[in-house]
mmCIF file of C-alpha atoms in Angstrom:
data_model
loop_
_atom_site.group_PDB
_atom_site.id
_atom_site.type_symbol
_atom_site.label_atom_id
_atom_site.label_comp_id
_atom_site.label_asym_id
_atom_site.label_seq_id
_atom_site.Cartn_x
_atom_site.Cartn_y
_atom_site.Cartn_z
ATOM 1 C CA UNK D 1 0.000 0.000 0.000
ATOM 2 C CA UNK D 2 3.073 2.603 0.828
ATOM 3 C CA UNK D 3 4.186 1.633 -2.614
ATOM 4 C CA UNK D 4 1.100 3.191 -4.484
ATOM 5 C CA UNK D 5 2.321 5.706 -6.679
ATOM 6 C CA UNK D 6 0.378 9.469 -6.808
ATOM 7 C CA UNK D 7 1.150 12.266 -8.712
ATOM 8 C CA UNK D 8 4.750 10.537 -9.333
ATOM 9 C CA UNK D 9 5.509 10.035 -6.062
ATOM 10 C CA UNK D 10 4.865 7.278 -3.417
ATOM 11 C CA UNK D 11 2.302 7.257 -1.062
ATOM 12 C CA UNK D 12 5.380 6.371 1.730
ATOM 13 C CA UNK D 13 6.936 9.831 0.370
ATOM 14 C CA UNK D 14 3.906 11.365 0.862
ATOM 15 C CA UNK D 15 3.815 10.880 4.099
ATOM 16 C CA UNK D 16 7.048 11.113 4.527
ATOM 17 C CA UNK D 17 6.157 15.234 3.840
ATOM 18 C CA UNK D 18 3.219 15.492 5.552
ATOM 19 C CA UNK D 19 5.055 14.298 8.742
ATOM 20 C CA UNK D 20 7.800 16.445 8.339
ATOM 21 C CA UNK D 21 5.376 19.052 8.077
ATOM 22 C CA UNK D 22 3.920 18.414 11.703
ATOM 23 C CA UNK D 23 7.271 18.100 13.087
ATOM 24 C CA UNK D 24 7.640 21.545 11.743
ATOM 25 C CA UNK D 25 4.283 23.135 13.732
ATOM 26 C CA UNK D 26 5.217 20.894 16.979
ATOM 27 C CA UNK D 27 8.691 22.642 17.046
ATOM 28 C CA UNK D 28 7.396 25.663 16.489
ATOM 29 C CA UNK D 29 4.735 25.597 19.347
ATOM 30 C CA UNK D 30 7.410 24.116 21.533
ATOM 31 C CA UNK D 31 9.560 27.593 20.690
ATOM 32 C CA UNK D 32 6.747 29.378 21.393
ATOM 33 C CA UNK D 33 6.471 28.142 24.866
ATOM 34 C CA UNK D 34 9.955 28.465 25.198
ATOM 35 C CA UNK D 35 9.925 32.547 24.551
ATOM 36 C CA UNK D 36 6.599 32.995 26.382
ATOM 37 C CA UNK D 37 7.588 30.852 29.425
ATOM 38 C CA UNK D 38 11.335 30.413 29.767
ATOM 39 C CA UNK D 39 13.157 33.827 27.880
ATOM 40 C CA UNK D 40 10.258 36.071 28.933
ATOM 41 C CA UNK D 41 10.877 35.030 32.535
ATOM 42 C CA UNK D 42 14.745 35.536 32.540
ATOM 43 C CA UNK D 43 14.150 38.855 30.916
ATOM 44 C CA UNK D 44 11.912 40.010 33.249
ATOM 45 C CA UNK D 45 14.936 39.694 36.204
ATOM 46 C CA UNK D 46 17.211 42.272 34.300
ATOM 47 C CA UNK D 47 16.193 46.107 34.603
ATOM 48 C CA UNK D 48 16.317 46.722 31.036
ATOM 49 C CA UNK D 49 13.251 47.030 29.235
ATOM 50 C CA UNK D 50 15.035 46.232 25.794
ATOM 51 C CA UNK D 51 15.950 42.380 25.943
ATOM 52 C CA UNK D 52 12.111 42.122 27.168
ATOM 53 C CA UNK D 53 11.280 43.905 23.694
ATOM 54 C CA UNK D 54 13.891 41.942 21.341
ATOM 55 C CA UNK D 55 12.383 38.654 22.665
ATOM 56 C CA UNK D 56 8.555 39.799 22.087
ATOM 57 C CA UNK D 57 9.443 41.589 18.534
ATOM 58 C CA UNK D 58 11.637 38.399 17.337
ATOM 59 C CA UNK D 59 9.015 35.423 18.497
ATOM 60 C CA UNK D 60 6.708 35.993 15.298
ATOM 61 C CA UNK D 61 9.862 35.849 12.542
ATOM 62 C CA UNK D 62 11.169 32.539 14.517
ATOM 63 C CA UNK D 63 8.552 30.582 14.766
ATOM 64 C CA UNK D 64 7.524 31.726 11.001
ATOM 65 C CA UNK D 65 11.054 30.705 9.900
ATOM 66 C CA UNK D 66 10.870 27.326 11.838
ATOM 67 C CA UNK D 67 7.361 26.331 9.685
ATOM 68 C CA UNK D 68 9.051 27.702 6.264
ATOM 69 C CA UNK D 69 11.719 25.232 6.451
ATOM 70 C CA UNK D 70 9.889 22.827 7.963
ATOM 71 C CA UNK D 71 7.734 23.409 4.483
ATOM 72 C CA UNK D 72 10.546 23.539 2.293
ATOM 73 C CA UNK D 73 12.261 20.595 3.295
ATOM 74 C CA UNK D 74 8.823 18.768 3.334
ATOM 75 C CA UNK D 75 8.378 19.896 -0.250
ATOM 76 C CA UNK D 76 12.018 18.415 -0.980
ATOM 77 C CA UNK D 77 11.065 15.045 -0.202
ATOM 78 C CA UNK D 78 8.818 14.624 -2.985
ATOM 79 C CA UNK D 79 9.253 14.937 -6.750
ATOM 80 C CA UNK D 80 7.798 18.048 -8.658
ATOM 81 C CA UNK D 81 7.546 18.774 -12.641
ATOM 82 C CA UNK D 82 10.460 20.655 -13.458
ATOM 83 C CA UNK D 83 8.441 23.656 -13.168
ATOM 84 C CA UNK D 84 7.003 23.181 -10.114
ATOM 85 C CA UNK D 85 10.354 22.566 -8.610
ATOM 86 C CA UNK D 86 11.778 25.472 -10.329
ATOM 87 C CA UNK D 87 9.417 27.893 -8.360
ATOM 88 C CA UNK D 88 10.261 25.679 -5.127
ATOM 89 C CA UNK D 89 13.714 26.264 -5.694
ATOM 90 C CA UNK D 90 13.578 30.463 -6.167
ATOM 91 C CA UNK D 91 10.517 31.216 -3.632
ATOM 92 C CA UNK D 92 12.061 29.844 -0.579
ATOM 93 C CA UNK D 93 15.286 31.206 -0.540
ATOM 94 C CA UNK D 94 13.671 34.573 -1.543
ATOM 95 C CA UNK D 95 11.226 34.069 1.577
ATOM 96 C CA UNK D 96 14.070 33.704 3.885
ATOM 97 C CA UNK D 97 15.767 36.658 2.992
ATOM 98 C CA UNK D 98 12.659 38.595 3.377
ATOM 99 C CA UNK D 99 11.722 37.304 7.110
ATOM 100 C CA UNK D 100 15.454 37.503 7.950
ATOM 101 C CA UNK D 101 15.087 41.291 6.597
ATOM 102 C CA UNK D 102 11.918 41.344 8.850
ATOM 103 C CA UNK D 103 13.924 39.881 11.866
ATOM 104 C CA UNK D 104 16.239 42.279 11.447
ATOM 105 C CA UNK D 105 13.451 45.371 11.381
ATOM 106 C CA UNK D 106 12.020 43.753 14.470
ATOM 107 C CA UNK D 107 15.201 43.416 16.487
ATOM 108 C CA UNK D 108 16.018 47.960 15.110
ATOM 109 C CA UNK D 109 11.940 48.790 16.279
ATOM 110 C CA UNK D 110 13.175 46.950 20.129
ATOM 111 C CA UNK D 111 16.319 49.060 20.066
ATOM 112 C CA UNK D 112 14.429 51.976 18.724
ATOM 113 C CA UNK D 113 11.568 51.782 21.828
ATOM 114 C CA UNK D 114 13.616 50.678 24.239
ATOM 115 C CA UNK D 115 16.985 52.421 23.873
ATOM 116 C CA UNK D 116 16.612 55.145 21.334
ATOM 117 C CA UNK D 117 13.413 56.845 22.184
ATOM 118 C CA UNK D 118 14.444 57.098 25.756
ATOM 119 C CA UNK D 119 17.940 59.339 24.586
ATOM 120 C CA UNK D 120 15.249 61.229 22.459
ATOM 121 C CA UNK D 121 12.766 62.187 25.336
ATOM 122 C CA UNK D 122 15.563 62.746 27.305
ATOM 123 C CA UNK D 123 17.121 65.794 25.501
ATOM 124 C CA UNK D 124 15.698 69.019 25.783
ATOM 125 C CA UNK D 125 15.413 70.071 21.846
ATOM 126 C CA UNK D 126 12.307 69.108 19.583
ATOM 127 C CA UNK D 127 14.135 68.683 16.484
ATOM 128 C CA UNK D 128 15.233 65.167 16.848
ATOM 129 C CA UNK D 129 11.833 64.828 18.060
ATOM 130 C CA UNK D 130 10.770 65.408 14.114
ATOM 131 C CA UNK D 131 13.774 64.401 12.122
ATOM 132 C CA UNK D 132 13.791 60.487 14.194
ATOM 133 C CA UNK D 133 11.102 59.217 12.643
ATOM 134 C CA UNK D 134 12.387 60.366 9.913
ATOM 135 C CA UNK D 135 15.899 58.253 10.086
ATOM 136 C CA UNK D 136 13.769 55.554 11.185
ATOM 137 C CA UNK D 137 11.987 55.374 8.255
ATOM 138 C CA UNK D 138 15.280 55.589 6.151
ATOM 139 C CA UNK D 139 16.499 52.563 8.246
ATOM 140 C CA UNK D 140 13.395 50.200 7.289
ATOM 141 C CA UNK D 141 13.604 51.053 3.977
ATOM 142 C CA UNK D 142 17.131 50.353 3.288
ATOM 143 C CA UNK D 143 16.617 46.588 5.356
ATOM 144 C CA UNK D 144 13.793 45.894 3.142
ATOM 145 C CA UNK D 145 15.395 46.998 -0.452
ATOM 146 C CA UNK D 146 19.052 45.178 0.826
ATOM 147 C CA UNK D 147 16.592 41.854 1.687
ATOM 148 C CA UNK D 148 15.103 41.897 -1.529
ATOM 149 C CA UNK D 149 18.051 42.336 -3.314
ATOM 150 C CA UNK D 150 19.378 39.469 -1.816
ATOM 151 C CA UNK D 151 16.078 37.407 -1.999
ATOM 152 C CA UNK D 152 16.447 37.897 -5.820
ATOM 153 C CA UNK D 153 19.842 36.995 -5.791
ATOM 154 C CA UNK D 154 19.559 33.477 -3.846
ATOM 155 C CA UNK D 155 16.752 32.860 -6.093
ATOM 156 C CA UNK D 156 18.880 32.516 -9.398
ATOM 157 C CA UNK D 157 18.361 36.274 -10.582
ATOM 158 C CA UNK D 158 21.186 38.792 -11.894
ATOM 159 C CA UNK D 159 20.801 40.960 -9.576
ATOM 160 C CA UNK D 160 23.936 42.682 -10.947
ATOM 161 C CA UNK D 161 21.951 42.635 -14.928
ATOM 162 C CA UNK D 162 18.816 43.553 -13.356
ATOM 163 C CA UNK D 163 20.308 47.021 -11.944
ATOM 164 C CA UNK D 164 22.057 47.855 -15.043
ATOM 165 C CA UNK D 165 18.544 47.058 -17.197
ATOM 166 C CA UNK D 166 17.114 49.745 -14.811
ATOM 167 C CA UNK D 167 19.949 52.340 -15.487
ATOM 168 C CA UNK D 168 18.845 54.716 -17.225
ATOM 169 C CA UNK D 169 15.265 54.735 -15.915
ATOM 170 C CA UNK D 170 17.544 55.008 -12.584
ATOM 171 C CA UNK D 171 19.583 58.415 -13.417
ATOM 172 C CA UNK D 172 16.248 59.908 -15.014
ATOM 173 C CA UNK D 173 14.794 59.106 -11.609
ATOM 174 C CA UNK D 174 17.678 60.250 -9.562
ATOM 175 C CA UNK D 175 17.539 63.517 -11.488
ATOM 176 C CA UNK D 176 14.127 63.956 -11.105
ATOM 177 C CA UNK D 177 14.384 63.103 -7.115
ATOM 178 C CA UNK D 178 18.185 65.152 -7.130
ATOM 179 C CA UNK D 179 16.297 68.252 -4.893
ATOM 180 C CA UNK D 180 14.696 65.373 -2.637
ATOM 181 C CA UNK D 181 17.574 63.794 -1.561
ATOM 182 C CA UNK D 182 19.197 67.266 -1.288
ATOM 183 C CA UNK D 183 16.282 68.526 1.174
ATOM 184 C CA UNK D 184 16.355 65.173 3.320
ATOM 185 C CA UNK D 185 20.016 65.686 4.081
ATOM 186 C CA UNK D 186 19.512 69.171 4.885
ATOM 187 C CA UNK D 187 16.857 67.533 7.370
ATOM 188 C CA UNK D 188 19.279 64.410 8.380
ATOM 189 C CA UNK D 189 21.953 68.018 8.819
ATOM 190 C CA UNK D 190 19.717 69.832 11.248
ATOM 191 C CA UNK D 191 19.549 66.795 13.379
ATOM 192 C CA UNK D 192 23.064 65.660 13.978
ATOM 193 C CA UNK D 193 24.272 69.282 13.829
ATOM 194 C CA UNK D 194 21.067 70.762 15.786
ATOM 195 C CA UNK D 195 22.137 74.316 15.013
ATOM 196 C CA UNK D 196 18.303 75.652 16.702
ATOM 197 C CA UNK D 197 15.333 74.083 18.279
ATOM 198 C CA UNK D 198 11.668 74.143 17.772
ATOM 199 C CA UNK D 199 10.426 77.274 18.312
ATOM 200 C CA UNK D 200 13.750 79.337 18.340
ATOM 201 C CA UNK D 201 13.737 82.326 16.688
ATOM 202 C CA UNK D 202 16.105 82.358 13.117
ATOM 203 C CA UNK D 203 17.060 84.287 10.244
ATOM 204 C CA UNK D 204 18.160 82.313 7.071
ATOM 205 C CA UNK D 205 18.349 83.970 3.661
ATOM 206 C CA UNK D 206 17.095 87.116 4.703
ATOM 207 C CA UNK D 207 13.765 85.193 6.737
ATOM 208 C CA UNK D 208 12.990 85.869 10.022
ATOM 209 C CA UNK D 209 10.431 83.728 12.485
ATOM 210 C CA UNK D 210 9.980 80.961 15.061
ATOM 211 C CA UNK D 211 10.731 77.780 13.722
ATOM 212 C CA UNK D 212 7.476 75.515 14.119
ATOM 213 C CA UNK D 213 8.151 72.694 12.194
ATOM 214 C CA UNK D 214 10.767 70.297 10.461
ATOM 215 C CA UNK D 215 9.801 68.069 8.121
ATOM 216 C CA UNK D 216 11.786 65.447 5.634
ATOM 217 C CA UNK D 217 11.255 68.107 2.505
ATOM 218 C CA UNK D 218 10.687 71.562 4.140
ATOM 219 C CA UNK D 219 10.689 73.190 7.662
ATOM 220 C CA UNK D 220 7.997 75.836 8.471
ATOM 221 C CA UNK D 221 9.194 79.488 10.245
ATOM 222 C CA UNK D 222 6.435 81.609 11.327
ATOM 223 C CA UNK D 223 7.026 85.405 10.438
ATOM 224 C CA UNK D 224 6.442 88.388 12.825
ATOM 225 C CA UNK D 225 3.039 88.743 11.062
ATOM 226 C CA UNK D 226 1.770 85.497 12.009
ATOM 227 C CA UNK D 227 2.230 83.833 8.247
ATOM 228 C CA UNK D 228 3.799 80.543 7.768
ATOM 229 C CA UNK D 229 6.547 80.299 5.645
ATOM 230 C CA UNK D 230 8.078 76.986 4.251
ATOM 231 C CA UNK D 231 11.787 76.734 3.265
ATOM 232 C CA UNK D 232 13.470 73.449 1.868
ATOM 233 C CA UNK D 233 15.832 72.024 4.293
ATOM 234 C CA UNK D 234 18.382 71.818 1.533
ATOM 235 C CA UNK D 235 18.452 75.384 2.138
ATOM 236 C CA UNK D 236 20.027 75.307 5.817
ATOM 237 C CA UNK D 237 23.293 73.141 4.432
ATOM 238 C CA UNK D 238 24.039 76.202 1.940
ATOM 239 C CA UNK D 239 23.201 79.516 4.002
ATOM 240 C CA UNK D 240 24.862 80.866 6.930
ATOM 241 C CA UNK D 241 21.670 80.518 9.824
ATOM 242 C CA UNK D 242 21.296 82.729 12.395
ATOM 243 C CA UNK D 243 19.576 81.444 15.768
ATOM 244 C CA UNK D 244 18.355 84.989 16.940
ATOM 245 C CA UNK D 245 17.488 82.842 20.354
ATOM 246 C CA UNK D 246 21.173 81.724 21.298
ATOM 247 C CA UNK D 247 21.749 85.422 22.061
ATOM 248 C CA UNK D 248 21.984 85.872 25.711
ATOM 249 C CA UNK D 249 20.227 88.939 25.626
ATOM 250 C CA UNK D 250 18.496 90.938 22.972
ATOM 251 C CA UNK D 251 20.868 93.789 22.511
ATOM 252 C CA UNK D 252 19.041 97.322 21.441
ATOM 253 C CA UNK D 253 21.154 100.326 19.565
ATOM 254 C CA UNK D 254 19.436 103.594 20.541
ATOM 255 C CA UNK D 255 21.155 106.530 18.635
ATOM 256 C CA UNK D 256 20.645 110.185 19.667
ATOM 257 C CA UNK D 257 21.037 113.382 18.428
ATOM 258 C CA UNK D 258 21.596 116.743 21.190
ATOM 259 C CA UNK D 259 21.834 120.407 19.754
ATOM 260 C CA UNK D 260 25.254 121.155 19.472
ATOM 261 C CA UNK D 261 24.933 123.994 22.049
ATOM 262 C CA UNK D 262 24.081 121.424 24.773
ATOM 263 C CA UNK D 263 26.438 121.953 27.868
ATOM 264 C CA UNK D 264 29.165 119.355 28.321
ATOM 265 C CA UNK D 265 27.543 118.388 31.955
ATOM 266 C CA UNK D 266 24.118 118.109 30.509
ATOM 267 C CA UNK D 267 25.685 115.853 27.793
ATOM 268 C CA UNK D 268 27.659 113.690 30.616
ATOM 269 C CA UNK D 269 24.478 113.830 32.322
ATOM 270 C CA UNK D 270 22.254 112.363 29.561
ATOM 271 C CA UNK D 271 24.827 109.534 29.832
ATOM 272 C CA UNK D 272 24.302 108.871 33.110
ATOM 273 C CA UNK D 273 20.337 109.098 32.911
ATOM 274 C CA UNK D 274 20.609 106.361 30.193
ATOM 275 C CA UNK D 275 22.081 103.889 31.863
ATOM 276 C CA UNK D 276 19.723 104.596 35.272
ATOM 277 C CA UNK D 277 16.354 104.056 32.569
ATOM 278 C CA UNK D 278 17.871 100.792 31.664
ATOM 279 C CA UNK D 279 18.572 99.874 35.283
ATOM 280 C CA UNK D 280 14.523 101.120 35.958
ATOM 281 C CA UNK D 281 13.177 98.700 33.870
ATOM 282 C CA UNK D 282 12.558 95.461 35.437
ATOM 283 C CA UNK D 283 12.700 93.702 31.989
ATOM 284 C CA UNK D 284 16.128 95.737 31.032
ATOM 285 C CA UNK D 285 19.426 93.549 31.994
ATOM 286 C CA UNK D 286 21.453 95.666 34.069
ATOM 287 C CA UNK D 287 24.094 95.580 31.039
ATOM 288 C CA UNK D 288 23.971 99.017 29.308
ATOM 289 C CA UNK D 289 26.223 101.251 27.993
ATOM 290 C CA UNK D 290 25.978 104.690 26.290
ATOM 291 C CA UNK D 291 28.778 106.856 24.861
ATOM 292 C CA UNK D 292 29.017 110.063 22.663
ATOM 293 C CA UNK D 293 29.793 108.728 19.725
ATOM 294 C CA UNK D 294 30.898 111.676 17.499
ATOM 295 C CA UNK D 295 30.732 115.602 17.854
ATOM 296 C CA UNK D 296 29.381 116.913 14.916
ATOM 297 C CA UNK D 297 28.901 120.276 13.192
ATOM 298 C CA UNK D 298 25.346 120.368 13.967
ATOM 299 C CA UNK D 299 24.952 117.725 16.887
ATOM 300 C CA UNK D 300 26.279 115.623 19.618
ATOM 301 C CA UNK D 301 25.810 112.647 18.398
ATOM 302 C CA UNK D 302 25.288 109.581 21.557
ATOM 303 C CA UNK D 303 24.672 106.115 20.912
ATOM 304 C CA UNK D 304 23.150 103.888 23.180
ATOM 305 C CA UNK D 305 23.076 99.758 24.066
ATOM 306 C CA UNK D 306 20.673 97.630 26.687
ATOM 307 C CA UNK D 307 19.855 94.400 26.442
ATOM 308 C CA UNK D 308 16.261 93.333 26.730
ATOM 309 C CA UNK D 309 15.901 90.300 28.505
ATOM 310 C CA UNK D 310 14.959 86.718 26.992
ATOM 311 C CA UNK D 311 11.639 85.439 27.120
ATOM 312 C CA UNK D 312 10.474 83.780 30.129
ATOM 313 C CA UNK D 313 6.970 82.082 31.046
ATOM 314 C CA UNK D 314 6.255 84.343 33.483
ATOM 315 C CA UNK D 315 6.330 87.485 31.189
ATOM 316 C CA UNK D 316 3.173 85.764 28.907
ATOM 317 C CA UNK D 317 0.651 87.156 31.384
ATOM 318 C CA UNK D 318 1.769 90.955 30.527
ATOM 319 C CA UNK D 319 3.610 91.041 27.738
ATOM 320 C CA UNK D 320 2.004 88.638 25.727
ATOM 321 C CA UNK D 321 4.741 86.630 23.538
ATOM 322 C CA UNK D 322 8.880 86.440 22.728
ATOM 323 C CA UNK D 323 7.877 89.515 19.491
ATOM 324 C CA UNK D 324 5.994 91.756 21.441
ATOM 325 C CA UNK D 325 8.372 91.469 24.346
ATOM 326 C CA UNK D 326 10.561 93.257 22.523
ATOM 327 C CA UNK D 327 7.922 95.761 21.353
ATOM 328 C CA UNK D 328 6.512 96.623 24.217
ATOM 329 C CA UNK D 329 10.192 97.073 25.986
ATOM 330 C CA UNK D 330 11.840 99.035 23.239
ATOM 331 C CA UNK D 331 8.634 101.496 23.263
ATOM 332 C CA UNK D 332 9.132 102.077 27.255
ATOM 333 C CA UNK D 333 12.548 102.452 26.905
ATOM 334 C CA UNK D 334 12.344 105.184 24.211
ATOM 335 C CA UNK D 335 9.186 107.391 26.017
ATOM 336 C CA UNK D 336 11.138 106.556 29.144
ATOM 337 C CA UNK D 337 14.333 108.180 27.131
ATOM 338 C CA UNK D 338 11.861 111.006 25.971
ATOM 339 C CA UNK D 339 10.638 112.169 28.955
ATOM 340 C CA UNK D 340 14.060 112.037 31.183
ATOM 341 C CA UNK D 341 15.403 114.368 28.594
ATOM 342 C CA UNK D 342 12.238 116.745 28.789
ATOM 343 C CA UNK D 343 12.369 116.789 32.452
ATOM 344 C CA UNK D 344 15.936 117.547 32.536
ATOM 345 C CA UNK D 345 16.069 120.366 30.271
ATOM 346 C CA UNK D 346 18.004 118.592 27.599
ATOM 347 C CA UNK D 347 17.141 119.176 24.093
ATOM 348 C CA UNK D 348 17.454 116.711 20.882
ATOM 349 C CA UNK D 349 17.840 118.033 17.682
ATOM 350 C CA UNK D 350 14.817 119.362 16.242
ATOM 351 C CA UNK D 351 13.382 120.539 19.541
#
């Protein structure tokens, strides 16, 4: 009876597979318990969180792998048309390089949860908070074109022959995509050089706002006005930036004009009432300068620095936001500056 003969083969060889085939699903449920009662149990004595992740993310591909070959060598045992066999012999090895690639994802999304992300929400910027995902993307991508590749090539293809057939629809394509690789390594740029944060204040290529967003093409600023404007990252690897925040004060030039009849003490003493205005002001560092700058024909000509300081939680309540801070400073400064002249009898030009 073993010796009856279907489809070309035995019926001994048939079973032969079939057996092999629930050898294949035993040892596979016999892994299974062995992650969910034996690794999962030593993981959970170590205070890592990322060997407890690697052994949930990699128990799927493993016990997939285990039925594939289980399959393929079941398949093996019995005799296929040529054609038939053909396929056998090109879809399984290109299966196994695609769950290997899929291993391999599995084992980068455990490091990326439980190692990466934790560096990520530990710094205090937002950029790599929107250029991560980013890389991580970049990172499955590049496992999953390399495992194809390699699929292809295990299965019998020219890989090599295939690539060059696809050359010159390639270099049309990488013209055509030239400005988006150019504006995702401006965006890969701003996260390992991390020249300004979300929601610093910039000026690139004459544009000045609050950066609100970075994106894998094109990072929004947000003017003085309120409008959004969008600039391609490929922009910040070829212009000088300038983080207007990383200044440790907001310095103000105040230049002034006195009749050139003013008295030399009520010049010195304009001086000295400059500085006290800046030291009056509460939201005026106690940094200020003022010097006459040149003696002219018609004028004595005084310039004048302070430094407004930066922008703290506590001013939102009364001054509203980091813009009109500044506005609302500079403007008490200069009717402070106004009226201490008045009051003291000393005259600009054009009084």
């Amino acid at each position: 009876m073993l010796e009856y003969t279907l489809w070309g083969n035995s019926l001994s060889q048939w079973l032969l597979a079939f057996f092999i085939i629930i050898v294949a699903i035993i040892l596979s449920r016999l892994v299974y318990r062995l992650f969910t009662r034996i690794f999962r149990h030593l993981s959970t004595r170590t205070r890592s969180r990322l060997d407890d992740l690697i052994i949930d993310y990699v128990e799927e591909p493993v016990i997939l792998l285990i039925i594939l070959v289980g399959l393929h060598f079941s398949l093996t045992t019995v005799k296929w048309p040529e054609l038939a066999a053909l396929w056998i012999n090109r879809a399984f090895p290109f299966t196994y390089a695609l769950i290997f690639s899929w291993m391999i994802i599995r084992i980068y999304d455990a490091f990326d949860q439980g190692y990466l992300q934790t560096l990520i929400d530990e710094t205090s910027t937002d950029v790599d908070d929107q250029l991560f995902p980013i890389m991580r993307t970049g990172v499955r991508t590049s496992v999953w074109v390399v495992g194809i590749l390699m699929g292809l090539s295990n299965a019998g293809y020219d890989v090599a022959a295939l690539i060059a057939s696809l050359g010159i629809g390639g270099v049309a394509v990488a013209l055509a995509a030239k400005d988006t690789v150019a504006n995702a390594f401006g965006g890969i740029t701003i996260f390992l050089q991390q020249p300004f944060a979300i929601g610093d204040q910039i000026k690139i290529a004459g544009i000045t706002g609050w950066v609100r967003e970075i994106g894998l093409r094109t990072s929004t600023l947000e003017t003085n006005l309120g409008r959004d404007v969008t600039i391609p990252n490929s922009l910040f690897t070829n212009s000088p930036i300038e983080n207007i925040d990383s200044e440790p004060f907001h310095y103000v030039s105040v230049e002034l004009s006195l009749q050139r009849d003013t008295h030399v003490d009520k010049a010195e003493q304009a001086l000295a009432l400059l500085q006290q205005i800046a030291i009056d002001n509460p939201h005026v560092e106690n940094v200020s300068w003022a010097s006459l700058e040149t003696i002219g024909k018609t004028s004595l000509d005084i310039v004048f620095w302070y430094a407004i300081k930066n922008w703290h939680p506590s001013d939102e309540a009364t001054l509203g936001d980091p813009y009109h801070k500044k506005s609302i400073v500079k403007t008490q400064m200069n009717l402070a500056i106004l009226q201490t002249l008045a009051q003291n009898d000393i005259r600009l030009v054009g009084d």
